């Protein structure tokens, strides 16, 4: 598994090209923004019908990671479901996969803005979680040592948009793990203002590749 190793607030982490973070010393796997049930919610709100396979694909990719790494803890950083009704509308196969994943390990569902209610698939639901020097939550704040999601950051390379981690000395923002999730370009003013000028982006793909976070113009940290 081709990942990029880096140190964040004293924790030795690996950004995996599969859009997840592996904390080897704690045997902890971190993913964000699964957005399960997105096709159902899209159709319910009158959108065009999307192929209803994204949930199975997302969960099978997550199961492949847990099978390979055998984590003792898995942290899902919020928006694991596209909304509470979508969580209740998952098909039987997806529900069975979700019920099996938490068995034998600690499984933490961080509350997101899309899924404020505790899911009924095992594990524990928390608004945030602190492990050692790191705090895991859905949306970044001004606290140092944060690991979060929500923004689905992406970087455009050679006219192609690639999911990416964003890292500076204060915070780590994960890309979305879900199959049907969109993304926010790293050059968006929201991310430009959140991240320090020396932030890096770690591009996802067959290999996790670091590069300077793209900048439109110099930004001072607020």
Coordinates of C-alpha atoms in Angstrom, one line a residue:
X1 CA 0.0 0.0 0.0
X2 CA 1.7 3.2 -1.2
X3 CA 1.2 5.9 1.4
X4 CA 2.9 9.0 2.5
X5 CA 4.3 9.1 6.0
X6 CA 4.3 12.3 8.0
X7 CA 4.3 13.6 11.5
X8 CA 1.4 15.6 12.9
X9 CA 1.5 16.9 16.5
X10 CA 3.9 14.1 17.4
X11 CA 1.7 11.3 15.8
X12 CA 3.3 9.3 13.0
X13 CA 0.6 9.1 10.4
X14 CA 0.3 7.6 6.9
X15 CA -1.9 9.3 4.3
X16 CA -3.1 6.4 2.1
X17 CA -3.8 6.9 -1.6
X18 CA -7.2 5.2 -0.8
X19 CA -8.3 8.4 0.9
X20 CA -7.8 7.2 4.5
X21 CA -5.3 7.9 7.3
X22 CA -3.5 5.1 9.1
X23 CA -2.1 5.7 12.6
X24 CA 0.0 2.5 12.9
X25 CA 1.1 2.9 16.5
X26 CA -2.5 3.1 17.6
X27 CA -3.8 0.7 15.0
X28 CA -6.4 3.3 14.1
X29 CA -7.9 3.9 10.6
X30 CA -9.6 7.2 9.9
X31 CA -12.0 7.9 7.0
X32 CA -14.4 10.8 6.3
X33 CA -17.5 11.6 4.4
X34 CA -18.8 8.3 3.3
X35 CA -22.1 9.9 2.3
X36 CA -23.9 6.5 2.2
X37 CA -27.3 6.7 0.6
X38 CA -26.5 9.7 -1.6
X39 CA -28.3 8.2 -4.7
X40 CA -31.5 7.6 -2.6
X41 CA -31.4 11.2 -1.2
X42 CA -30.7 12.6 -4.6
X43 CA -33.8 10.8 -6.1
X44 CA -36.0 11.7 -3.1
X45 CA -35.3 15.4 -3.7
X46 CA -36.2 15.2 -7.4
X47 CA -32.8 14.8 -8.9
X48 CA -31.8 12.6 -11.8
X49 CA -31.7 8.9 -10.9
X50 CA -28.1 7.8 -10.1
X51 CA -26.9 4.2 -10.2
X52 CA -27.7 2.9 -6.7
X53 CA -24.3 1.1 -6.2
X54 CA -22.3 3.8 -4.5
X55 CA -23.0 2.5 -1.0
X56 CA -21.8 -1.0 -1.8
X57 CA -18.7 0.3 -3.5
X58 CA -17.9 2.6 -0.6
X59 CA -18.4 -0.1 2.0
X60 CA -16.5 -2.8 0.0
X61 CA -13.5 -0.4 -0.3
X62 CA -13.7 0.3 3.4
X63 CA -13.9 -3.5 4.2
X64 CA -10.9 -4.1 2.0
X65 CA -8.9 -1.6 4.1
X66 CA -10.0 -3.1 7.4
X67 CA -9.2 -6.6 6.2
X68 CA -5.7 -5.5 5.1
X69 CA -4.8 -3.3 8.1
X70 CA -6.9 -5.0 10.9
X71 CA -7.4 -1.8 12.9
X72 CA -8.3 -1.9 16.5
X73 CA -10.2 1.4 16.0
X74 CA -11.9 2.9 13.1
X75 CA -13.0 6.6 13.2
X76 CA -15.5 7.9 10.6
X77 CA -15.3 11.7 10.7
X78 CA -18.9 12.6 10.0
X79 CA -21.3 12.7 7.1
X80 CA -21.1 8.9 7.0
X81 CA -24.7 9.0 5.7
X82 CA -26.1 11.5 3.3
X83 CA -28.9 12.2 5.8
X84 CA -30.8 10.3 8.5
X85 CA -33.5 9.1 6.1
X86 CA -30.9 7.8 3.7
X87 CA -29.4 5.8 6.6
X88 CA -32.7 4.1 7.1
X89 CA -33.2 3.4 3.4
X90 CA -30.0 1.4 2.8
X91 CA -30.5 -1.9 1.0
X92 CA -30.1 -5.2 2.8
X93 CA -26.6 -5.8 1.5
X94 CA -25.4 -2.5 2.6
X95 CA -26.9 -2.9 6.1
X96 CA -25.3 -6.3 6.4
X97 CA -21.9 -4.9 5.5
X98 CA -22.4 -2.0 8.0
X99 CA -23.3 -4.4 10.7
X100 CA -20.3 -6.6 10.1
X101 CA -17.6 -3.9 9.9
X102 CA -17.6 -2.8 13.6
X103 CA -17.4 -6.3 15.0
X104 CA -14.2 -7.0 17.0
X105 CA -13.0 -3.4 17.0
X106 CA -13.9 0.0 18.3
X107 CA -15.9 1.9 15.8
X108 CA -16.6 5.6 16.2
X109 CA -19.2 7.6 14.3
X110 CA -18.4 11.3 14.6
X111 CA -21.5 13.4 14.1
X112 CA -21.6 15.4 10.9
X113 CA -23.9 18.1 9.5
X114 CA -25.6 15.6 7.3
X115 CA -26.1 12.8 9.9
X116 CA -26.7 14.3 13.3
X117 CA -28.6 11.2 14.6
X118 CA -26.6 8.2 16.0
X119 CA -26.6 5.4 13.4
X120 CA -28.1 2.1 14.2
X121 CA -25.3 -0.1 12.9
X122 CA -23.1 -0.7 16.0
X123 CA -20.2 1.4 17.3
X124 CA -20.5 4.6 19.3
X125 CA -21.6 8.0 18.2
X126 CA -19.6 11.1 19.4
X127 CA -19.5 14.8 18.6
X128 CA -15.7 14.6 18.7
X129 CA -13.0 12.3 20.0
X130 CA -9.6 13.0 21.5
X131 CA -6.9 10.4 21.3
X132 CA -3.4 11.4 22.6
X133 CA -2.4 14.7 20.9
X134 CA -5.2 14.6 18.2
X135 CA -8.8 15.7 18.2
X136 CA -11.1 14.1 15.6
X137 CA -14.2 16.1 14.6
X138 CA -16.2 16.7 11.4
X139 CA -15.6 20.4 10.7
X140 CA -12.3 22.2 11.4
X141 CA -12.2 24.9 14.1
X142 CA -9.3 26.9 15.4
X143 CA -8.1 24.2 17.7
X144 CA -4.6 22.9 17.0
X145 CA -4.1 19.2 16.4
X146 CA -7.4 18.7 14.6
X147 CA -8.2 15.9 12.2
X148 CA -11.4 16.6 10.3
X149 CA -13.3 16.2 7.0
X150 CA -16.4 18.0 5.7
X151 CA -14.8 20.0 2.8
X152 CA -13.9 17.1 0.5
X153 CA -10.7 18.9 -0.7
X154 CA -9.4 18.3 -4.2
X155 CA -6.5 19.5 -6.3
X156 CA -6.4 20.0 -10.0
X157 CA -3.3 18.5 -11.6
X158 CA -2.9 18.5 -15.4
X159 CA -6.6 19.4 -15.8
X160 CA -7.7 16.5 -13.7
X161 CA -9.2 16.8 -10.2
X162 CA -7.8 14.5 -7.6
X163 CA -9.0 14.1 -4.0
X164 CA -6.3 15.3 -1.6
X165 CA -5.4 15.6 2.1
X166 CA -4.5 19.1 3.3
X167 CA -2.0 19.4 6.1
X168 CA -0.4 22.2 8.1
X169 CA 1.0 22.4 11.6
X170 CA -2.5 23.0 13.1
X171 CA -4.9 20.7 11.2
X172 CA -5.3 17.8 8.9
X173 CA -8.3 17.7 6.5
X174 CA -9.2 14.4 4.9
X175 CA -10.7 13.9 1.4
X176 CA -14.1 12.3 1.1
X177 CA -14.1 8.5 1.1
X178 CA -17.5 8.1 -0.4
X179 CA -17.9 7.0 -4.1
X180 CA -20.4 9.7 -5.1
X181 CA -18.9 12.6 -3.2
X182 CA -17.9 15.8 -5.0
X183 CA -15.2 18.1 -3.8
X184 CA -14.0 21.6 -3.0
X185 CA -10.9 22.8 -4.8
X186 CA -8.0 23.7 -2.6
X187 CA -8.0 27.1 -4.2
X188 CA -11.4 27.9 -2.8
X189 CA -11.3 30.9 -0.4
X190 CA -12.6 28.8 2.5
X191 CA -9.7 26.3 2.4
X192 CA -7.2 29.1 1.5
X193 CA -8.2 30.9 4.7
X194 CA -8.3 27.7 6.9
X195 CA -4.8 26.5 6.0
X196 CA -1.5 28.2 6.7
X197 CA 0.7 29.4 3.8
X198 CA 3.1 26.5 4.1
X199 CA 0.4 23.8 4.0
X200 CA 0.9 20.8 1.8
X201 CA -1.6 18.8 -0.2
X202 CA -1.2 15.0 -0.4
X203 CA -2.8 13.7 -3.7
X204 CA -4.7 10.5 -3.6
X205 CA -4.3 7.7 -6.2
X206 CA -2.2 4.6 -6.7
X207 CA 0.5 6.5 -4.7
X208 CA -0.1 9.3 -2.2
X209 CA 2.0 12.2 -3.5
X210 CA 2.8 15.4 -1.5
X211 CA 3.0 18.8 -3.1
X212 CA 2.6 22.4 -1.9
X213 CA -1.0 23.3 -1.4
X214 CA -2.0 25.4 -4.5
X215 CA -2.4 29.1 -3.8
X216 CA -4.1 31.8 -5.7
X217 CA -2.3 34.5 -3.8
X218 CA -0.5 34.8 -0.5
X219 CA -2.8 34.5 2.5
X220 CA -2.1 35.5 6.0
X221 CA -3.4 33.2 8.7
X222 CA -6.4 34.9 10.3

